[in-house]
């Protein structure tokens, strides 16, 4: 489970100097922050064999990351192909000369570069953090002139013109349904055909559960026949398609079914030519594996991507968990389900990173204390795993992170059955955190002046503590009560008592049910909220702060800034709430808003939010946290809330869990906070998340070179232009062919499902 930066200070969302063409919510500002990921030192320390291993894994990750374009929006693959052709023929500086000659202003051309960098950075035209569409901040006619008069258009006039005709309208359209990712009339998604509704998603999940199939690597396509009867295709991601295969594990599943009166067909071959390239690079990486765990892990990943088998990916993840403390760490596959509107399909991601030994030593000390610290959590021992499976916890410097965004920390695998029995790994991504810490005082919103210096001083260290606790003891804690397929329970029905009701356990998970499949749309955010709450709760423990080297007044400052950062993030979260649909677009931010509500409800002046007028005469707000009441008022409130979260999760009580979580997550204009009004203030002063430029690795003879790029929109574009030197045009062809093959499923991407506006 990825852990993005809580309330990052990212560049001011002021509209570009040319004047906004659209609501600033839907553009990336010209002065957006851009940072480079620094991993030069980490890379320098690798041996030649480790470099080759890292290089081929990075290639696999970058190839696989292209699948995200097909998982995001119908037009994203065409936009990517168009931009890639433009910048292959002319780099950003050369294209600039042409654009200015065509009559664009410097601001308009910069707006185009920022848009292109945003598409590359998010692997699509929707923000990976918040799921909002972003559009170019310049007139469509001017961009059309630049594209059709470019070098690329002169070299391949039909292709470039065809790409523009396919995606130009959709690139700029802010029709209500296209503004956000979502299902049915709520938004756009390519995990489901355009005519699917939440009811279809629920039916498909029940079907998958009935066949013991995971949704992680699937998409759902619905076609309605002449009699109005729906036919469903569940398509698995794999290299192999319908051709016969020796593998019986998957081939026996590939057939037609009748489920609750509806025909279902299970097929495979989604993203096949992309996954073929992933597999080729994993085969090459295998030659340089440091040990048998890595070799077996890669063999299972290859099997998974070739056959479409999540079971093979689980086996690979087992070997990955057993590969303790490797120098080069990596993970790859269909992992996080945040962006599936139903919450159970995984977005492709792959990362490669190098261990940072000094910071890892602190995390190892935290792991050594974990069993004792778990006893401090506010639920009875029966609600904790029978045995704490000591995980790896390392601080890594990221070399490559392909997908739609880069988190600050990760706790994986996400497979509940593995987490309960085999364990997991935690990683904190040190060089990502370093980029996220860079906070300018003047960009710090909603804090009192006398809090700002303290916040800047301690935000980095406090976030190290929070990420450590969130990943290890947040995601790593708690037991699910399960009845297996033989009817056996993993808890004592006679003696285990629900601390909230005083009665025996009334509900649990049945065979085939998982946390994600049961809690679906709230699962990700609820779990992030539980992990964030564990971090806040346990950071009050003196031993935790000593592990990270903080004592006395410094320790108190770290606690204060950690709690202050969380309540401020809860306010910033309002940017990610859509009042029109009454829904949240980002799991972590929803979680932080819920925690803010819990702490406000605690009362006694612990947290206050006041609406004010800023020095610029526009609406503003101030968040205050009374540090003298964190232990006396905040801790007991968090203790009660955490216990309820865990008990409802352990017992699989979906109705109770939804009532609790959705109650706190509701955004209203009720006084005293008036959150809907505050949301306008947050949007007025919102900051855009930084774009991060990543290096490339290049093989020259048998030597791997690290290629770095400047921290600018143009640098980010160059990094992508040089990412696929051998097969760029082929990849663009593959992407557009795959998108075109399925285009009929979204033939009017703005048409809502039948009978809906």
XYZ file of C-alpha atoms in Angstrom:
757
model
C 0.000 0.000 0.000
C 1.616 3.207 -1.103
C 2.004 6.148 1.230
C 2.040 9.536 -0.487
C 3.301 12.622 1.231
C 0.791 14.090 3.706
C -0.098 17.592 2.596
C 2.994 18.218 0.511
C 4.035 21.802 -0.038
C 3.917 21.902 -3.758
C 4.093 24.885 -6.065
C 1.384 27.487 -5.886
C -1.652 26.774 -8.044
C -1.863 30.283 -9.474
C -3.033 30.225 -13.072
C -0.431 30.707 -15.766
C 0.392 34.286 -16.647
C -1.492 33.950 -19.927
C -4.714 33.733 -17.906
C -6.480 30.445 -17.248
C -8.277 28.802 -20.149
C -10.065 26.598 -17.650
C -10.860 26.341 -13.963
C -7.452 26.148 -12.211
C -8.555 22.819 -10.735
C -8.081 21.291 -14.179
C -4.733 22.768 -15.241
C -1.157 22.347 -14.084
C 0.324 25.802 -13.376
C 3.345 27.066 -15.313
C 5.315 27.509 -12.080
C 4.656 23.938 -10.934
C 7.493 22.512 -8.844
C 9.738 20.032 -10.664
C 12.412 18.038 -8.832
C 14.947 15.433 -9.913
C 15.221 12.135 -8.099
C 18.792 11.885 -6.857
C 20.170 8.349 -6.821
C 23.673 8.981 -8.188
C 25.487 7.925 -5.010
C 23.338 4.819 -4.520
C 23.937 3.780 -8.138
C 27.695 4.434 -7.870
C 27.984 1.933 -5.017
C 26.444 -0.944 -7.031
C 28.656 -3.677 -8.463
C 28.595 -4.239 -12.256
C 26.315 -7.293 -11.795
C 23.949 -5.371 -9.501
C 23.816 -2.570 -12.077
C 22.850 -5.021 -14.827
C 20.162 -6.544 -12.576
C 18.820 -3.061 -11.776
C 18.956 -2.009 -15.437
C 16.873 -4.896 -16.771
C 14.369 -4.621 -13.909
C 14.068 -0.896 -14.671
C 13.438 -1.659 -18.337
C 10.716 -4.144 -17.333
C 9.130 -1.538 -15.050
C 9.161 1.218 -17.683
C 7.636 -1.067 -20.322
C 4.931 -2.278 -17.936
C 4.177 1.273 -16.808
C 2.840 1.991 -20.303
C -0.150 -0.261 -19.504
C -1.303 2.480 -17.089
C -2.191 4.611 -20.132
C -4.673 1.897 -21.131
C -5.930 1.681 -17.536
C -6.661 5.425 -17.268
C -8.734 6.942 -20.089
C -9.711 6.042 -23.681
C -7.643 8.930 -25.075
C -4.491 8.624 -22.886
C -2.616 6.183 -25.203
C -3.176 8.491 -28.214
C -2.045 11.585 -26.287
C 1.106 9.757 -25.183
C 1.808 8.607 -28.768
C 1.281 12.116 -30.133
C 3.568 13.768 -27.558
C 6.246 11.111 -28.031
C 6.273 11.641 -31.810
C 6.465 15.416 -31.410
C 9.416 15.358 -29.024
C 11.285 12.612 -30.857
C 11.381 14.777 -33.976
C 12.169 18.044 -32.108
C 13.383 18.360 -28.538
C 11.634 20.950 -26.314
C 14.066 23.747 -27.311
C 13.708 23.093 -31.049
C 9.930 22.826 -30.802
C 9.922 26.102 -28.862
C 11.406 27.977 -31.833
C 8.684 26.562 -34.075
C 5.920 27.333 -31.528
C 6.997 30.962 -31.086
C 7.169 31.356 -34.869
C 3.587 30.014 -35.006
C 2.501 32.862 -32.707
C 2.510 31.218 -29.281
C 3.671 33.311 -26.334
C 6.440 32.008 -24.049
C 3.758 31.409 -21.385
C 1.612 29.382 -23.761
C 4.527 27.226 -24.868
C 5.561 26.672 -21.235
C 1.934 25.680 -20.486
C 2.180 23.039 -23.228
C 5.491 21.699 -21.849
C 3.982 21.484 -18.361
C 0.970 19.620 -19.773
C 3.207 17.144 -21.636
C 5.367 16.623 -18.537
C 2.165 16.049 -16.545
C 0.969 13.355 -18.973
C 4.321 11.544 -18.733
C 4.478 11.960 -14.966
C 0.937 10.645 -14.344
C 1.015 8.135 -17.235
C -2.170 9.687 -18.566
C -4.233 12.870 -18.544
C -5.734 12.382 -15.062
C -3.810 13.245 -11.888
C -2.624 10.106 -10.126
C -3.235 11.880 -6.819
C -6.864 12.990 -6.867
C -7.996 11.436 -10.172
C -8.905 14.829 -11.696
C -8.474 15.491 -15.390
C -5.953 18.149 -16.420
C -6.054 19.968 -19.763
C -3.542 22.144 -21.661
C -3.627 25.768 -20.431
C -3.541 27.376 -23.900
C -6.049 27.786 -26.755
C -6.756 24.536 -28.612
C -6.354 26.249 -32.019
C -2.826 27.380 -31.130
C -1.784 23.915 -29.990
C -3.241 22.444 -33.171
C -1.106 24.845 -35.252
C 2.044 23.798 -33.420
C 1.287 20.080 -33.780
C 0.255 20.117 -37.434
C 3.185 22.362 -38.399
C 5.762 20.363 -36.418
C 8.674 18.341 -37.758
C 6.852 15.152 -36.703
C 3.832 16.139 -38.814
C 6.045 16.837 -41.803
C 7.724 13.445 -41.456
C 4.471 11.489 -40.907
C 1.572 13.781 -41.866
C -1.207 11.163 -41.879
C -0.229 9.595 -38.559
C 0.195 12.847 -36.629
C -2.995 14.310 -38.076
C -4.838 11.059 -37.270
C -3.602 11.092 -33.654
C -4.651 14.728 -33.230
C -8.095 14.019 -34.696
C -8.538 11.074 -32.325
C -7.508 12.807 -29.099
C -7.562 16.595 -29.675
C -11.180 17.114 -28.571
C -10.879 14.803 -25.566
C -7.567 16.390 -24.560
C -9.382 19.674 -23.897
C -12.913 18.509 -23.011
C -14.130 19.313 -19.500
C -17.597 17.905 -19.964
C -18.870 17.075 -16.444
C -18.513 13.291 -16.760
C -14.945 13.622 -18.053
C -13.606 15.758 -15.195
C -12.860 12.847 -12.861
C -12.198 9.136 -12.941
C -15.265 7.170 -11.868
C -17.821 4.564 -12.861
C -21.064 5.051 -14.774
C -22.291 8.617 -14.690
C -19.721 9.498 -11.992
C -16.764 9.700 -14.360
C -14.535 7.912 -16.835
C -12.593 4.701 -16.303
C -11.069 2.106 -18.602
C -11.116 -0.670 -15.987
C -14.754 -1.061 -17.113
C -16.457 -0.496 -20.479
C -18.284 2.832 -20.627
C -21.719 1.236 -20.125
C -20.875 -0.460 -16.794
C -22.461 0.667 -13.528
C -21.642 -0.031 -9.873
C -24.224 -2.872 -10.006
C -22.248 -4.507 -12.836
C -19.047 -4.121 -10.802
C -20.661 -5.803 -7.771
C -22.034 -8.663 -9.884
C -18.618 -9.182 -11.496
C -16.923 -9.232 -8.072
C -19.369 -11.881 -6.833
C -18.675 -13.889 -9.998
C -14.894 -13.612 -9.515
C -15.225 -14.633 -5.852
C -17.341 -17.663 -6.877
C -14.528 -18.814 -9.209
C -11.681 -17.950 -6.822
C -10.335 -15.486 -9.386
C -8.630 -12.272 -8.303
C -9.740 -8.972 -9.845
C -6.228 -7.484 -9.588
C -5.181 -8.112 -13.218
C -8.625 -7.875 -14.841
C -10.857 -5.443 -16.708
C -14.612 -5.835 -17.255
C -16.340 -5.305 -20.602
C -20.119 -5.431 -21.015
C -21.992 -5.838 -24.292
C -25.781 -5.837 -24.551
C -27.389 -8.132 -27.136
C -30.454 -7.457 -29.304
C -32.799 -8.600 -26.516
C -31.197 -6.158 -24.088
C -29.376 -8.934 -22.192
C -25.902 -8.056 -20.888
C -22.913 -10.295 -21.698
C -19.766 -9.791 -19.612
C -16.143 -10.357 -20.565
C -13.623 -10.610 -17.722
C -10.256 -10.064 -19.407
C -7.020 -11.033 -17.670
C -3.715 -9.306 -18.403
C -1.290 -11.756 -20.035
C 1.100 -12.334 -22.907
C -0.841 -15.411 -24.018
C -4.267 -15.054 -25.560
C -6.644 -17.783 -26.672
C -3.915 -20.059 -28.057
C -3.690 -23.430 -26.298
C -1.194 -23.600 -23.480
C 0.299 -26.350 -21.350
C -0.664 -24.447 -18.213
C -3.771 -25.939 -16.646
C -3.969 -23.498 -13.703
C -5.319 -20.751 -15.976
C -6.588 -22.543 -19.071
C -9.282 -24.340 -17.082
C -10.674 -20.914 -16.102
C -10.830 -19.571 -19.669
C -14.383 -20.429 -20.677
C -18.012 -19.328 -20.637
C -20.041 -19.298 -17.437
C -23.624 -18.581 -16.467
C -23.792 -16.591 -13.213
C -27.065 -15.358 -11.697
C -28.680 -15.487 -15.113
C -25.922 -13.522 -16.875
C -23.346 -14.965 -19.299
C -19.702 -14.363 -18.287
C -16.705 -15.136 -20.507
C -13.221 -15.259 -18.957
C -10.555 -14.355 -21.540
C -6.942 -13.232 -21.401
C -4.367 -11.336 -23.448
C -4.960 -7.794 -22.154
C -1.857 -5.600 -22.780
C -0.194 -8.697 -24.370
C 2.518 -6.969 -26.491
C 3.471 -4.689 -23.567
C 3.719 -7.592 -21.127
C 5.791 -9.491 -23.714
C 8.442 -6.766 -23.400
C 8.212 -6.877 -19.593
C 8.792 -10.633 -19.638
C 11.800 -10.339 -22.002
C 13.489 -7.908 -19.588
C 12.683 -10.038 -16.525
C 14.313 -13.008 -18.300
C 17.445 -10.877 -18.794
C 17.389 -9.667 -15.169
C 17.173 -13.281 -13.951
C 20.697 -13.925 -15.267
C 22.023 -11.343 -12.780
C 19.903 -12.346 -9.733
C 21.915 -12.272 -6.503
C 20.394 -15.476 -5.062
C 17.869 -18.255 -5.669
C 15.020 -16.303 -4.016
C 15.391 -13.556 -6.624
C 15.653 -16.075 -9.445
C 12.524 -17.973 -8.343
C 10.676 -14.707 -7.730
C 11.367 -13.544 -11.289
C 10.433 -16.954 -12.717
C 7.021 -16.681 -11.027
C 6.483 -13.089 -12.189
C 7.283 -14.240 -15.730
C 4.748 -17.051 -15.325
C 2.176 -14.596 -13.932
C 2.505 -12.081 -16.768
C 2.680 -14.807 -19.415
C -0.339 -16.812 -18.251
C -2.415 -14.115 -16.526
C -2.126 -15.847 -13.152
C -2.366 -13.903 -9.883
C -1.602 -17.166 -8.040
C 1.809 -17.187 -9.779
C 2.298 -13.548 -8.736
C 1.517 -14.564 -5.148
C 4.134 -17.322 -5.368
C 6.616 -14.759 -6.696
C 5.690 -12.456 -3.800
C 6.441 -15.284 -1.345
C 9.989 -15.551 -2.692
C 10.188 -11.750 -2.629
C 9.267 -11.665 1.088
C 11.939 -14.323 1.740
C 14.602 -12.285 -0.094
C 15.636 -10.367 3.032
C 17.758 -7.227 2.774
C 18.767 -7.347 -0.899
C 21.060 -4.582 -2.193
C 18.737 -3.989 -5.183
C 15.078 -4.094 -4.143
C 12.180 -4.263 -6.602
C 8.524 -5.180 -7.033
C 6.402 -5.309 -10.155
C 2.836 -6.135 -11.160
C -0.793 -5.056 -10.851
C -0.511 -3.735 -7.319
C -2.528 -0.802 -5.963
C -6.306 -0.659 -6.371
C -6.790 3.039 -5.488
C -7.877 4.070 -8.987
C -10.401 1.332 -9.715
C -13.746 3.003 -8.864
C -14.826 -0.317 -7.309
C -11.525 -0.719 -5.452
C -10.340 -4.190 -6.472
C -8.407 -3.914 -9.776
C -4.681 -3.191 -9.568
C -2.812 -0.521 -11.490
C 0.476 -1.661 -13.021
C 3.589 -0.431 -11.256
C 7.205 -1.425 -11.019
C 10.021 -0.017 -8.927
C 13.752 -0.595 -8.597
C 15.670 0.896 -5.698
C 18.926 0.666 -3.770
C 19.184 0.224 -0.005
C 20.223 3.249 2.087
C 22.064 1.555 4.942
C 22.120 4.351 7.559
C 18.369 5.024 7.564
C 17.604 1.305 7.236
C 19.413 0.694 10.551
C 16.823 2.878 12.343
C 13.967 1.016 10.693
C 15.531 -2.316 11.695
C 15.536 -1.140 15.309
C 11.849 -0.266 14.916
C 11.204 -3.792 13.572
C 13.053 -5.266 16.572
C 10.676 -3.351 18.891
C 7.574 -4.122 16.830
C 6.255 -7.034 18.908
C 6.369 -4.931 22.070
C 4.854 -1.900 20.337
C 1.985 -3.987 18.901
C 0.911 -4.672 22.497
C 0.428 -0.916 22.950
C -2.281 -0.829 20.264
C -5.791 -0.385 21.685
C -7.403 -3.711 20.833
C -7.435 -7.096 22.610
C -4.670 -9.619 21.790
C -7.173 -11.892 19.953
C -7.540 -9.142 17.340
C -3.810 -9.205 16.573
C -2.082 -11.699 14.260
C -1.222 -14.974 16.006
C 2.448 -14.394 15.247
C 4.155 -11.204 14.158
C 6.078 -12.182 11.046
C 9.195 -10.027 11.261
C 9.352 -8.099 7.996
C 12.152 -6.429 6.129
C 12.056 -2.666 6.653
C 14.510 -0.721 4.566
C 15.034 2.828 3.431
C 15.550 2.852 -0.307
C 16.774 5.340 -2.865
C 14.556 4.915 -5.904
C 16.259 4.400 -9.239
C 13.026 3.756 -11.163
C 9.371 4.031 -10.215
C 7.095 3.378 -13.193
C 3.345 3.802 -12.906
C 1.110 6.787 -12.318
C 2.898 8.319 -9.324
C 5.637 7.806 -6.741
C 4.713 7.129 -3.098
C 6.894 7.933 -0.081
C 6.629 4.502 1.491
C 5.144 1.122 0.685
C 3.939 -1.932 2.586
C 3.444 -4.895 0.251
C 2.306 -7.414 -0.935
C -1.358 -6.425 -0.789
C -2.540 -10.056 -0.763
C -4.258 -10.516 2.616
C -3.721 -14.271 2.728
C 0.058 -13.794 2.320
C 0.184 -10.898 4.789
C -1.549 -12.983 7.481
C 0.589 -16.105 7.022
C 3.863 -15.227 5.227
C 4.419 -11.608 6.186
C 5.273 -8.532 4.148
C 7.989 -5.960 3.516
C 8.081 -2.271 4.312
C 10.054 0.282 2.394
C 10.523 3.975 2.941
C 11.623 5.767 -0.218
C 14.278 8.114 1.123
C 15.139 10.137 -1.962
C 11.413 10.654 -2.693
C 10.907 11.947 0.858
C 13.896 14.269 0.458
C 12.263 15.861 -2.586
C 8.890 16.129 -0.832
C 10.384 17.812 2.263
C 11.659 20.853 0.391
C 9.239 23.362 1.876
C 9.281 27.097 1.183
C 7.948 29.178 4.056
C 5.869 31.436 1.808
C 4.106 28.408 0.303
C 2.993 27.085 3.708
C -0.763 27.582 3.903
C -3.202 27.533 6.838
C -0.620 27.579 9.669
C 0.002 30.197 12.363
C 3.169 32.246 11.762
C 4.798 30.922 14.940
C 4.180 27.304 13.829
C 5.796 27.702 10.410
C 9.477 27.642 11.401
C 8.950 24.674 13.721
C 7.020 22.889 10.957
C 9.785 23.438 8.391
C 12.428 22.278 10.875
C 10.676 19.074 11.997
C 8.403 18.066 9.133
C 11.043 15.823 7.505
C 12.057 13.950 10.677
C 8.433 13.646 11.856
C 7.409 12.229 8.500
C 10.189 9.604 8.694
C 8.677 8.506 12.017
C 5.110 8.571 10.659
C 5.987 6.600 7.493
C 7.841 4.011 9.596
C 4.936 3.506 11.998
C 2.259 3.733 9.286
C 3.847 1.044 7.126
C 5.223 -1.367 9.749
C 2.716 -1.217 12.600
C -0.228 0.310 10.764
C -0.543 -1.878 7.679
C 1.392 -4.614 9.481
C -1.009 -4.989 12.408
C -4.387 -6.558 13.009
C -5.958 -9.927 12.276
C -8.845 -10.859 9.982
C -11.238 -13.455 11.406
C -11.611 -16.119 8.695
C -13.558 -19.339 8.198
C -11.728 -21.446 5.599
C -13.215 -23.636 2.866
C -13.252 -26.613 5.285
C -15.302 -24.641 7.806
C -12.420 -24.169 10.275
C -12.058 -20.810 12.078
C -8.778 -18.984 12.804
C -10.188 -17.679 16.128
C -11.929 -19.262 19.119
C -15.651 -18.646 18.668
C -16.359 -19.452 22.307
C -13.870 -17.177 24.037
C -13.197 -14.216 21.722
C -15.356 -11.253 22.709
C -16.074 -8.143 20.648
C -14.863 -5.293 22.940
C -17.381 -2.890 21.393
C -20.461 -5.039 22.129
C -19.314 -7.372 24.929
C -20.702 -10.289 22.881
C -19.197 -13.196 20.936
C -18.048 -12.619 17.358
C -21.054 -12.465 15.014
C -19.379 -11.974 11.594
C -16.176 -12.946 9.767
C -14.625 -13.523 6.322
C -15.692 -16.639 4.469
C -13.434 -18.579 2.113
C -12.628 -16.513 -0.990
C -13.604 -13.194 0.624
C -10.860 -10.587 1.073
C -10.686 -7.175 2.717
C -10.812 -5.485 -0.712
C -13.662 -7.598 -2.084
C -15.770 -7.156 1.070
C -15.202 -3.476 1.842
C -14.741 -2.569 -1.884
C -15.189 1.186 -2.388
C -14.058 2.181 1.134
C -11.389 -0.512 1.626
C -8.331 1.495 0.510
C -9.157 4.690 2.379
C -10.334 2.915 5.564
C -7.072 0.947 5.685
C -4.979 4.087 5.093
C -6.906 5.777 7.909
C -6.179 2.879 10.259
C -2.455 3.018 9.374
C -2.258 6.834 9.734
C -4.031 6.602 13.115
C -1.569 3.951 14.319
C 1.276 6.314 13.346
C -0.179 9.226 15.331
C -0.979 6.978 18.295
C 2.395 5.228 18.552
C 4.541 8.313 17.887
C 3.576 9.310 21.465
C 5.617 6.339 22.712
C 9.056 7.507 23.996
C 10.793 4.338 22.770
C 9.727 5.030 19.165
C 11.225 8.513 19.228
C 14.451 7.248 20.833
C 14.864 4.754 17.958
C 14.835 7.684 15.530
C 17.243 9.637 17.750
C 14.829 12.136 19.397
C 14.624 12.819 23.123
C 13.398 15.564 25.428
C 12.230 18.800 23.809
C 13.126 17.559 20.317
C 10.917 14.493 20.775
C 8.018 16.711 21.860
C 8.504 18.913 18.777
C 8.494 15.855 16.492
C 5.186 14.697 18.043
C 3.661 18.161 17.761
C 4.652 18.617 14.115
C 3.494 15.086 13.215
C 0.033 15.765 14.674
C -0.033 19.294 13.228
C 0.888 17.957 9.784
C -1.990 15.467 9.997
C -4.659 18.010 10.956
C -3.410 20.445 8.296
C -3.497 17.600 5.739
C -7.091 16.932 6.813
C -7.981 20.473 5.781
C -5.953 20.309 2.528
C -7.841 17.072 1.790
C -10.968 19.044 0.881
C -9.396 19.681 -2.536
C -9.944 15.982 -3.257
C -13.664 15.947 -2.438
C -16.259 16.397 -5.200
C -19.433 17.975 -3.758
C -21.477 17.358 -6.930
C -21.037 13.587 -6.585
C -20.512 13.579 -2.791
C -17.412 11.460 -3.219
C -13.715 11.428 -2.379
C -11.135 11.037 -5.140
C -8.049 10.158 -3.082
C -7.836 7.436 -0.428
C -5.086 8.943 1.758
C -6.601 12.423 1.779
C -10.045 11.096 2.713
C -8.328 9.211 5.564
C -6.668 12.408 6.813
C -9.967 14.312 6.728
C -11.592 11.539 8.794
C -8.791 11.834 11.397
C -9.264 15.618 11.482
C -12.988 15.064 12.178
C -12.214 12.587 14.988
C -9.817 15.067 16.634
C -12.264 17.968 16.234
C -14.985 15.818 17.808
C -12.706 15.221 20.811
C -13.352 18.874 21.701
C -11.754 20.749 24.630
C -9.943 23.020 22.158
C -7.552 20.280 20.967
C -7.988 21.332 17.313
C -9.606 24.492 15.984
C -10.094 25.724 12.430
C -10.858 29.408 11.954
C -11.876 31.161 8.755
C -9.916 34.398 8.261
C -9.037 36.922 5.571
C -5.524 36.707 4.145
C -3.106 39.604 3.653
C -4.173 39.552 -0.017
C -7.763 40.296 0.983
C -9.000 36.841 -0.058
C -10.535 34.132 2.165
C -8.035 32.170 4.247
C -8.054 29.809 7.243
C -5.916 28.878 10.243
C -5.455 25.451 11.820
C -4.447 25.346 15.479
C -3.444 22.339 17.568
C -3.128 22.730 21.347
C 0.041 20.768 22.036
C -0.716 20.574 25.770
C -3.815 18.454 25.017
C -2.356 15.902 22.559
C -1.909 13.261 25.276
C -4.840 14.154 27.525
C -7.534 14.682 24.848
C -6.125 13.514 21.497
C -4.774 10.129 22.559
C -7.997 8.834 24.209
C -10.078 9.976 21.201
C -7.720 8.214 18.788
C -7.676 5.127 21.026
C -11.481 4.775 20.880
C -11.569 5.383 17.138
C -8.711 2.954 16.356
C -10.309 0.175 18.395
C -13.581 0.566 16.476
C -11.761 0.595 13.122
C -9.868 -2.614 13.955
C -12.829 -4.522 15.427
C -15.026 -3.762 12.400
C -12.176 -4.747 10.048
C -11.348 -7.988 11.923
C -14.980 -9.100 11.977
C -15.681 -8.155 8.343
C -18.604 -6.000 9.535
C -19.147 -4.054 6.307
C -22.368 -2.334 7.430
C -20.804 -1.149 10.697
C -17.552 -0.164 8.979
C -19.351 1.860 6.308
C -21.568 3.624 8.847
C -18.565 4.638 10.968
C -16.250 5.635 8.125
C -18.721 7.320 5.822
C -20.133 9.198 8.810
C -16.780 10.836 9.537
C -15.988 11.276 5.821
C -19.193 13.255 5.136
C -18.448 16.863 4.091
C -21.161 19.344 5.062
C -21.506 23.050 5.724
C -22.595 22.501 9.306
C -21.075 25.003 11.762
C -18.677 25.629 13.333
C -16.263 24.386 10.613
C -18.506 24.827 7.508
C -16.318 22.431 5.476
C -17.982 23.035 2.104
C -17.227 26.746 2.415
C -13.694 25.950 3.630
C -13.259 23.784 0.524
C -13.549 26.921 -1.630
C -10.761 28.505 0.438
C -8.602 25.377 0.079
C -9.120 25.377 -3.711
C -8.283 29.083 -3.855
C -4.949 28.476 -2.128
C -4.197 24.930 -3.313
C -0.726 23.816 -4.298
C 0.027 21.549 -7.236
C 1.986 18.401 -6.471
C 5.551 18.436 -7.707
C 6.515 16.613 -10.863
C 9.482 14.283 -10.388
C 12.126 13.716 -13.074
C 13.645 10.237 -13.015
C 16.940 9.102 -14.560
C 17.397 6.445 -17.249
C 19.863 3.582 -17.317
C 21.562 2.734 -20.592
C 23.533 -0.360 -21.506
C 26.761 0.415 -23.380
C 28.531 -2.857 -24.192
C 28.252 -4.554 -20.784
C 28.469 -1.337 -18.806
C 25.365 0.375 -17.375
C 25.339 4.182 -17.465
C 23.076 6.427 -15.379
C 21.576 9.291 -17.412
C 20.279 12.233 -15.380
C 18.101 15.168 -16.471
C 17.511 18.706 -15.303
C 14.647 19.473 -12.917
C 12.269 21.159 -15.357
C 9.285 20.266 -17.520
C 11.653 20.104 -20.511
C 14.026 17.810 -18.559
C 11.159 15.489 -17.669
C 10.097 15.354 -21.351
C 13.693 14.586 -22.422
C 13.884 11.732 -19.918
C 10.863 10.126 -21.613
C 12.108 10.863 -25.138
C 15.265 8.894 -24.289
C 13.523 6.133 -22.327
C 12.780 3.826 -25.267
C 15.590 4.491 -27.775
C 15.296 1.145 -29.590
C 11.542 0.764 -29.907
C 9.766 4.087 -29.212
C 7.762 4.160 -32.480
C 6.862 0.477 -32.106
C 5.531 1.081 -28.575
C 3.391 4.004 -29.750
C 2.005 1.780 -32.487
C 1.246 -0.960 -29.933
C -0.509 1.473 -27.590
C -2.692 3.008 -30.281
C -3.563 -0.416 -31.725
C -4.590 -1.723 -28.291
C -6.623 1.426 -27.612
C -8.300 1.245 -31.037
C -9.169 -2.441 -30.629
C -11.285 -1.576 -27.556
C -12.419 1.924 -28.583
C -15.984 0.718 -29.242
C -16.437 0.174 -25.500
C -16.174 3.943 -24.972
C -17.338 4.974 -28.418
C -18.893 8.076 -26.962
C -16.681 8.542 -23.907
C -19.070 11.280 -22.827
C -22.192 9.124 -23.132
C -23.410 7.983 -19.746
C -24.737 4.432 -19.399
C -28.249 4.016 -20.748
C -30.930 5.791 -18.799
C -28.451 7.988 -16.946
C -27.688 11.613 -17.565
